[in-house]
Amino acid sequence: MPASALMNVMVGAARKAGRSLARDFGEVEQLQVSMKGPANFVSAADTRAEEILHKELLRARPGYGLLLEERGEVEGADRTHRFIVDPLDGTTNFLHGIPLFAIAIALERDGELVAGLIYNPASNEMFTAERGKGAFLNDRRIRVAARTELADCVIVTGIPHRGKPGQDLFLREMEAVMSVTAGVRRTGAAALDLAWVAAGRFDGFWERNLRAWDLAAGIVILREAGGFVSDAEGKDKMLENGSVVAGNETIQRKLLKQLKAVQVPRDAVAAADPSR
């Protein structure tokens, strides 16, 4: 299906920002020999990419609002449309020369997500979707995997890093998922995790403490690929509370059930039931 004019705008902006990130990524390896500089360099690369996206999107749609990782909320004259933009998802991977990072752009119309794009400049893989038109990897239609048993599934997640809350809960959730699946993976880029579930590479995904720009584009792509997504409570509040559970209809439901079973801390369960 031919891309709409709006998707062409998003693709053009992503490719231009992607060329900037690809050039900067080529320099990262040279910085690894030094303890000084790489983090600041990557921060500058992130800022440059965001500046390109900001400029290109508003040049084509000057009245639209934006929600950007670095700049935050940028209000537009058109209050019905808003781009949600992550210029570099997978910053730590980028810093270490790991080619798993992405640009993510989503569009909201009247508060509803209607288009999404996730682009990895290192692999030249671009995932796109518009509501009602299906999901694509470059020019190929994609669908979620059809597995229905967790025992056959590979699930991807994000691990809370140093200073992030929720490590105890994550360890309980990891134990619960590992015990019933074929394997658990961690890529370090939530946008790509959602895109890869949409493409059938992973069977499911869960993570907490994410931001709207980590999730918005992937939610559109996953849904258009036939996937189901909710927050960790089974509700449609992913952008508000930052949690996500995704997969095909059956796997998303089973994964959510596994996760809900361990949300109450063990000491609270023991206090409620002294026999345990």
Short mmCIF file of C-alpha atoms in Angstrom, two decimals:
data_model
loop_
_atom_site.label_atom_id
_atom_site.label_comp_id
_atom_site.label_asym_id
_atom_site.label_seq_id
_atom_site.Cartn_x
_atom_site.Cartn_y
_atom_site.Cartn_z
CA MET A 1 0.00 0.00 0.00
CA PRO A 2 1.49 3.41 -0.97
CA ALA A 3 2.48 5.56 1.97
CA SER A 4 0.40 8.64 2.67
CA ALA A 5 1.79 12.15 2.36
CA LEU A 6 2.01 12.28 6.15
CA MET A 7 4.01 9.05 6.35
CA ASN A 8 6.33 10.35 3.63
CA VAL A 9 6.99 13.39 5.83
CA MET A 10 7.86 11.13 8.78
CA VAL A 11 10.05 8.87 6.64
CA GLY A 12 11.93 11.82 5.16
CA ALA A 13 12.61 13.31 8.59
CA ALA A 14 13.73 9.95 10.00
CA ARG A 15 16.10 9.26 7.11
CA LYS A 16 17.72 12.69 7.40
CA ALA A 17 18.19 12.33 11.17
CA GLY A 18 19.33 8.74 10.60
CA ARG A 19 22.17 9.89 8.34
CA SER A 20 23.37 12.16 11.15
CA LEU A 21 23.21 9.34 13.71
CA ALA A 22 24.97 6.93 11.34
CA ARG A 23 27.87 9.37 10.92
CA ASP A 24 28.13 9.83 14.66
CA PHE A 25 27.85 6.10 15.28
CA GLY A 26 30.85 5.61 13.01
CA GLU A 27 32.89 7.77 15.38
CA VAL A 28 31.87 5.97 18.57
CA GLU A 29 34.36 3.12 18.17
CA GLN A 30 37.23 5.60 18.12
CA LEU A 31 36.05 7.05 21.43
CA GLN A 32 35.97 3.77 23.32
CA VAL A 33 39.70 3.93 24.06
CA SER A 34 39.14 7.00 26.22
CA MET A 35 37.33 7.26 29.53
CA LYS A 36 36.50 10.88 28.75
CA GLY A 37 34.21 12.06 26.03
CA PRO A 38 31.95 9.26 24.76
CA ALA A 39 28.92 10.06 26.91
CA ASN A 40 29.07 13.75 26.02
CA PHE A 41 29.55 12.83 22.37
CA VAL A 42 26.47 10.63 22.36
CA SER A 43 24.44 13.34 24.09
CA ALA A 44 25.45 15.72 21.30
CA ALA A 45 24.50 13.12 18.67
CA ASP A 46 21.09 12.76 20.33
CA THR A 47 20.60 16.53 20.34
CA ARG A 48 21.63 16.88 16.69
CA ALA A 49 19.18 14.19 15.62
CA GLU A 50 16.36 15.78 17.60
CA GLU A 51 17.07 19.17 16.05
CA ILE A 52 16.82 17.66 12.55
CA LEU A 53 13.55 15.90 13.39
CA HIS A 54 12.09 19.03 14.96
CA LYS A 55 13.01 21.14 11.94
CA GLU A 56 11.89 18.66 9.27
CA LEU A 57 8.56 17.74 10.87
CA LEU A 58 7.57 21.35 11.51
CA ARG A 59 8.70 22.44 8.06
CA ALA A 60 6.21 20.00 6.56
CA ARG A 61 3.49 20.37 9.22
CA PRO A 62 4.14 23.80 10.80
CA GLY A 63 1.06 23.86 13.01
CA TYR A 64 1.51 20.47 14.69
CA GLY A 65 2.60 20.13 18.29
CA LEU A 66 5.50 17.93 19.37
CA LEU A 67 6.54 15.93 22.41
CA LEU A 68 10.31 15.47 22.27
CA GLU A 69 12.63 13.59 24.62
CA GLU A 70 15.03 16.51 25.07
CA ARG A 71 12.86 19.60 24.46
CA GLY A 72 9.69 18.28 26.07
CA GLU A 73 6.31 19.62 24.99
CA VAL A 74 6.23 22.04 22.05
CA GLU A 75 2.72 23.38 21.53
CA GLY A 76 1.44 24.08 18.04
CA ALA A 77 -1.41 26.13 16.64
CA ASP A 78 -3.08 22.87 15.59
CA ARG A 79 -4.12 21.36 18.93
CA THR A 80 -5.52 18.21 17.29
CA HIS A 81 -2.17 16.84 16.05
CA ARG A 82 1.02 16.02 17.94
CA PHE A 83 4.20 14.21 16.95
CA ILE A 84 5.81 12.11 19.72
CA VAL A 85 9.53 11.80 19.00
CA ASP A 86 12.49 9.87 20.37
CA PRO A 87 15.62 10.86 18.42
CA LEU A 88 17.76 8.06 19.86
CA ASP A 89 16.22 5.07 21.59
CA GLY A 90 18.99 2.77 22.81
CA THR A 91 21.49 5.43 23.88
CA THR A 92 23.63 3.01 25.91
CA ASN A 93 23.87 0.64 22.94
CA PHE A 94 24.90 3.58 20.74
CA LEU A 95 27.55 4.61 23.27
CA HIS A 96 29.07 1.13 23.25
CA GLY A 97 29.02 0.66 19.49
CA ILE A 98 26.15 -1.85 19.58
CA PRO A 99 24.02 -1.40 16.43
CA LEU A 100 20.66 -1.69 18.18
CA PHE A 101 19.23 1.81 18.38
CA ALA A 102 16.43 3.67 16.64
CA ILE A 103 14.59 6.85 15.82
CA ALA A 104 10.92 6.66 16.80
CA ILE A 105 8.17 8.99 15.56
CA ALA A 106 4.47 8.67 16.31
CA LEU A 107 1.52 10.89 15.47
CA GLU A 108 -1.46 11.55 17.70
CA ARG A 109 -4.70 12.89 16.25
CA ASP A 110 -7.27 14.06 18.79
CA GLY A 111 -5.44 12.06 21.45
CA GLU A 112 -5.43 8.82 19.45
CA LEU A 113 -2.26 7.24 18.02
CA VAL A 114 -2.71 7.04 14.24
CA ALA A 115 0.79 6.56 12.75
CA GLY A 116 4.16 5.21 13.85
CA LEU A 117 7.68 4.86 12.49
CA ILE A 118 10.75 3.15 13.98
CA TYR A 119 14.02 3.39 12.05
CA ASN A 120 17.37 1.75 12.82
CA PRO A 121 20.00 3.57 10.70
CA ALA A 122 22.61 0.89 11.45
CA SER A 123 20.58 -1.86 9.77
CA ASN A 124 18.51 0.39 7.47
CA GLU A 125 15.35 -1.27 8.81
CA MET A 126 12.33 1.00 8.85
CA PHE A 127 9.10 -0.14 10.49
CA THR A 128 6.01 1.90 9.61
CA ALA A 129 2.28 1.76 10.20
CA GLU A 130 -0.79 3.91 9.79
CA ARG A 131 -4.05 3.06 11.48
CA GLY A 132 -6.13 0.76 9.32
CA LYS A 133 -3.40 0.23 6.71
CA GLY A 134 -1.25 -2.54 8.20
CA ALA A 135 2.38 -2.59 9.35
CA PHE A 136 5.48 -2.80 7.20
CA LEU A 137 9.21 -3.47 7.45
CA ASN A 138 10.64 -1.43 4.61
CA ASP A 139 8.22 -2.50 1.83
CA ARG A 140 7.21 -5.89 3.27
CA ARG A 141 4.01 -6.47 5.24
CA ILE A 142 4.65 -7.83 8.74
CA ARG A 143 2.55 -9.78 11.23
CA VAL A 144 3.01 -10.90 14.82
CA ALA A 145 4.06 -14.52 15.40
CA ALA A 146 1.27 -17.09 15.68
CA ARG A 147 2.56 -19.13 18.64
CA THR A 148 0.01 -19.74 21.37
CA GLU A 149 2.01 -21.52 24.08
CA LEU A 150 4.42 -19.61 26.31
CA ALA A 151 6.67 -22.68 26.39
CA ASP A 152 7.45 -22.08 22.70
CA CYS A 153 7.97 -18.33 23.00
CA VAL A 154 10.95 -16.01 23.21
CA ILE A 155 10.01 -12.93 25.24
CA VAL A 156 11.93 -9.65 25.34
CA THR A 157 12.11 -7.24 28.26
CA GLY A 158 13.97 -4.26 29.67
CA ILE A 159 16.03 -4.49 32.84
CA PRO A 160 15.97 -1.59 35.33
CA HIS A 161 19.48 -0.16 35.38
CA ARG A 162 21.32 1.46 38.26
CA GLY A 163 19.23 4.09 39.98
CA LYS A 164 15.94 2.98 38.42
CA PRO A 165 13.09 1.84 40.68
CA GLY A 166 11.40 -1.54 40.55
CA GLN A 167 14.32 -3.95 40.58
CA ASP A 168 12.77 -6.30 43.13
CA LEU A 169 9.53 -6.52 41.17
CA PHE A 170 11.45 -7.06 37.94
CA LEU A 171 13.35 -10.01 39.43
CA ARG A 172 10.08 -11.64 40.47
CA GLU A 173 8.60 -11.04 37.03
CA MET A 174 11.72 -12.39 35.32
CA GLU A 175 11.58 -15.56 37.40
CA ALA A 176 7.89 -16.02 36.55
CA VAL A 177 8.44 -15.54 32.80
CA MET A 178 11.65 -17.58 32.58
CA SER A 179 9.95 -20.54 34.25
CA VAL A 180 7.36 -20.90 31.50
CA THR A 181 9.02 -19.72 28.26
CA ALA A 182 11.67 -20.83 25.80
CA GLY A 183 13.81 -17.81 26.64
CA VAL A 184 14.01 -14.17 27.66
CA ARG A 185 16.05 -11.56 25.78
CA ARG A 186 17.10 -7.95 26.42
CA THR A 187 18.06 -5.65 23.53
CA GLY A 188 18.27 -2.28 25.28
CA ALA A 189 15.88 -0.43 22.93
CA ALA A 190 12.18 -0.55 23.79
CA ALA A 191 11.03 0.87 20.45
CA LEU A 192 12.86 -1.90 18.59
CA ASP A 193 11.47 -4.48 21.01
CA LEU A 194 7.92 -3.50 20.04
CA ALA A 195 8.83 -3.42 16.33
CA TRP A 196 10.43 -6.86 16.55
CA VAL A 197 7.34 -8.29 18.24
CA ALA A 198 5.30 -6.80 15.39
CA ALA A 199 7.61 -8.53 12.90
CA GLY A 200 7.36 -11.90 14.67
CA ARG A 201 11.00 -11.97 15.80
CA PHE A 202 9.94 -11.92 19.44
CA ASP A 203 6.67 -13.39 20.70
CA GLY A 204 6.07 -10.92 23.51
CA PHE A 205 7.44 -7.94 25.40
CA TRP A 206 7.06 -6.40 28.83
CA GLU A 207 8.72 -3.48 30.57
CA ARG A 208 8.01 -0.76 33.13
CA ASN A 209 9.09 2.85 33.72
CA LEU A 210 9.12 3.85 30.07
CA ARG A 211 8.19 7.21 28.57
CA ALA A 212 5.63 8.07 25.92
CA TRP A 213 8.31 8.50 23.23
CA ASP A 214 9.65 4.99 23.95
CA LEU A 215 6.24 3.44 23.31
CA ALA A 216 3.99 5.48 21.04
CA ALA A 217 5.34 4.51 17.60
CA GLY A 218 5.71 0.85 18.53
CA ILE A 219 2.13 0.63 19.81
CA VAL A 220 0.76 1.70 16.41
CA ILE A 221 3.06 -0.67 14.52
CA LEU A 222 2.29 -3.61 16.80
CA ARG A 223 -1.47 -3.13 16.60
CA GLU A 224 -1.39 -2.84 12.82
CA ALA A 225 0.62 -6.08 12.72
CA GLY A 226 -2.22 -7.86 14.54
CA GLY A 227 -0.74 -7.55 18.02
CA PHE A 228 -2.33 -6.70 21.35
CA VAL A 229 -0.86 -4.31 23.89
CA SER A 230 -1.86 -3.07 27.34
CA ASP A 231 -0.24 -1.68 30.44
CA ALA A 232 0.77 -4.00 33.28
CA GLU A 233 -2.75 -3.75 34.73
CA GLY A 234 -4.37 -4.84 31.48
CA LYS A 235 -5.59 -1.32 30.71
CA ASP A 236 -4.96 1.10 27.85
CA LYS A 237 -2.80 3.50 29.87
CA MET A 238 0.66 2.69 28.49
CA LEU A 239 1.66 6.26 27.71
CA GLU A 240 0.42 7.51 31.07
CA ASN A 241 2.00 4.95 33.41
CA GLY A 242 4.93 3.72 31.30
CA SER A 243 4.30 -0.01 31.56
CA VAL A 244 3.67 -2.30 28.60
CA VAL A 245 2.77 -5.93 27.92
CA ALA A 246 2.57 -6.97 24.26
CA GLY A 247 2.21 -9.98 21.97
CA ASN A 248 -0.40 -11.68 19.84
CA GLU A 249 -3.83 -11.96 21.46
CA THR A 250 -3.15 -15.26 23.23
CA ILE A 251 0.43 -14.63 24.30
CA GLN A 252 -0.28 -11.09 25.51
CA ARG A 253 -3.08 -12.44 27.71
CA LYS A 254 -0.95 -15.28 29.10
CA LEU A 255 2.07 -13.05 29.67
CA LEU A 256 -0.08 -10.50 31.48
CA LYS A 257 -1.45 -13.25 33.72
CA GLN A 258 2.08 -14.39 34.63
CA LEU A 259 3.11 -10.85 35.48
CA LYS A 260 0.02 -10.02 37.51
CA ALA A 261 0.62 -13.09 39.67
CA VAL A 262 3.83 -11.61 41.07
CA GLN A 263 2.90 -7.94 41.41
CA VAL A 264 2.12 -8.33 45.11
CA PRO A 265 5.39 -8.58 47.12
CA ARG A 266 6.02 -11.97 48.69
CA ASP A 267 6.17 -10.54 52.21
CA ALA A 268 2.70 -9.02 51.70
CA VAL A 269 1.38 -12.40 50.54
CA ALA A 270 2.92 -14.13 53.55
CA ALA A 271 1.41 -11.57 55.93
CA ALA A 272 -2.01 -12.14 54.40
CA ASP A 273 -1.65 -15.92 54.60
CA PRO A 274 0.37 -17.07 57.67
CA SER A 275 0.30 -20.67 56.43
CA ARG A 276 2.70 -19.78 53.57
#
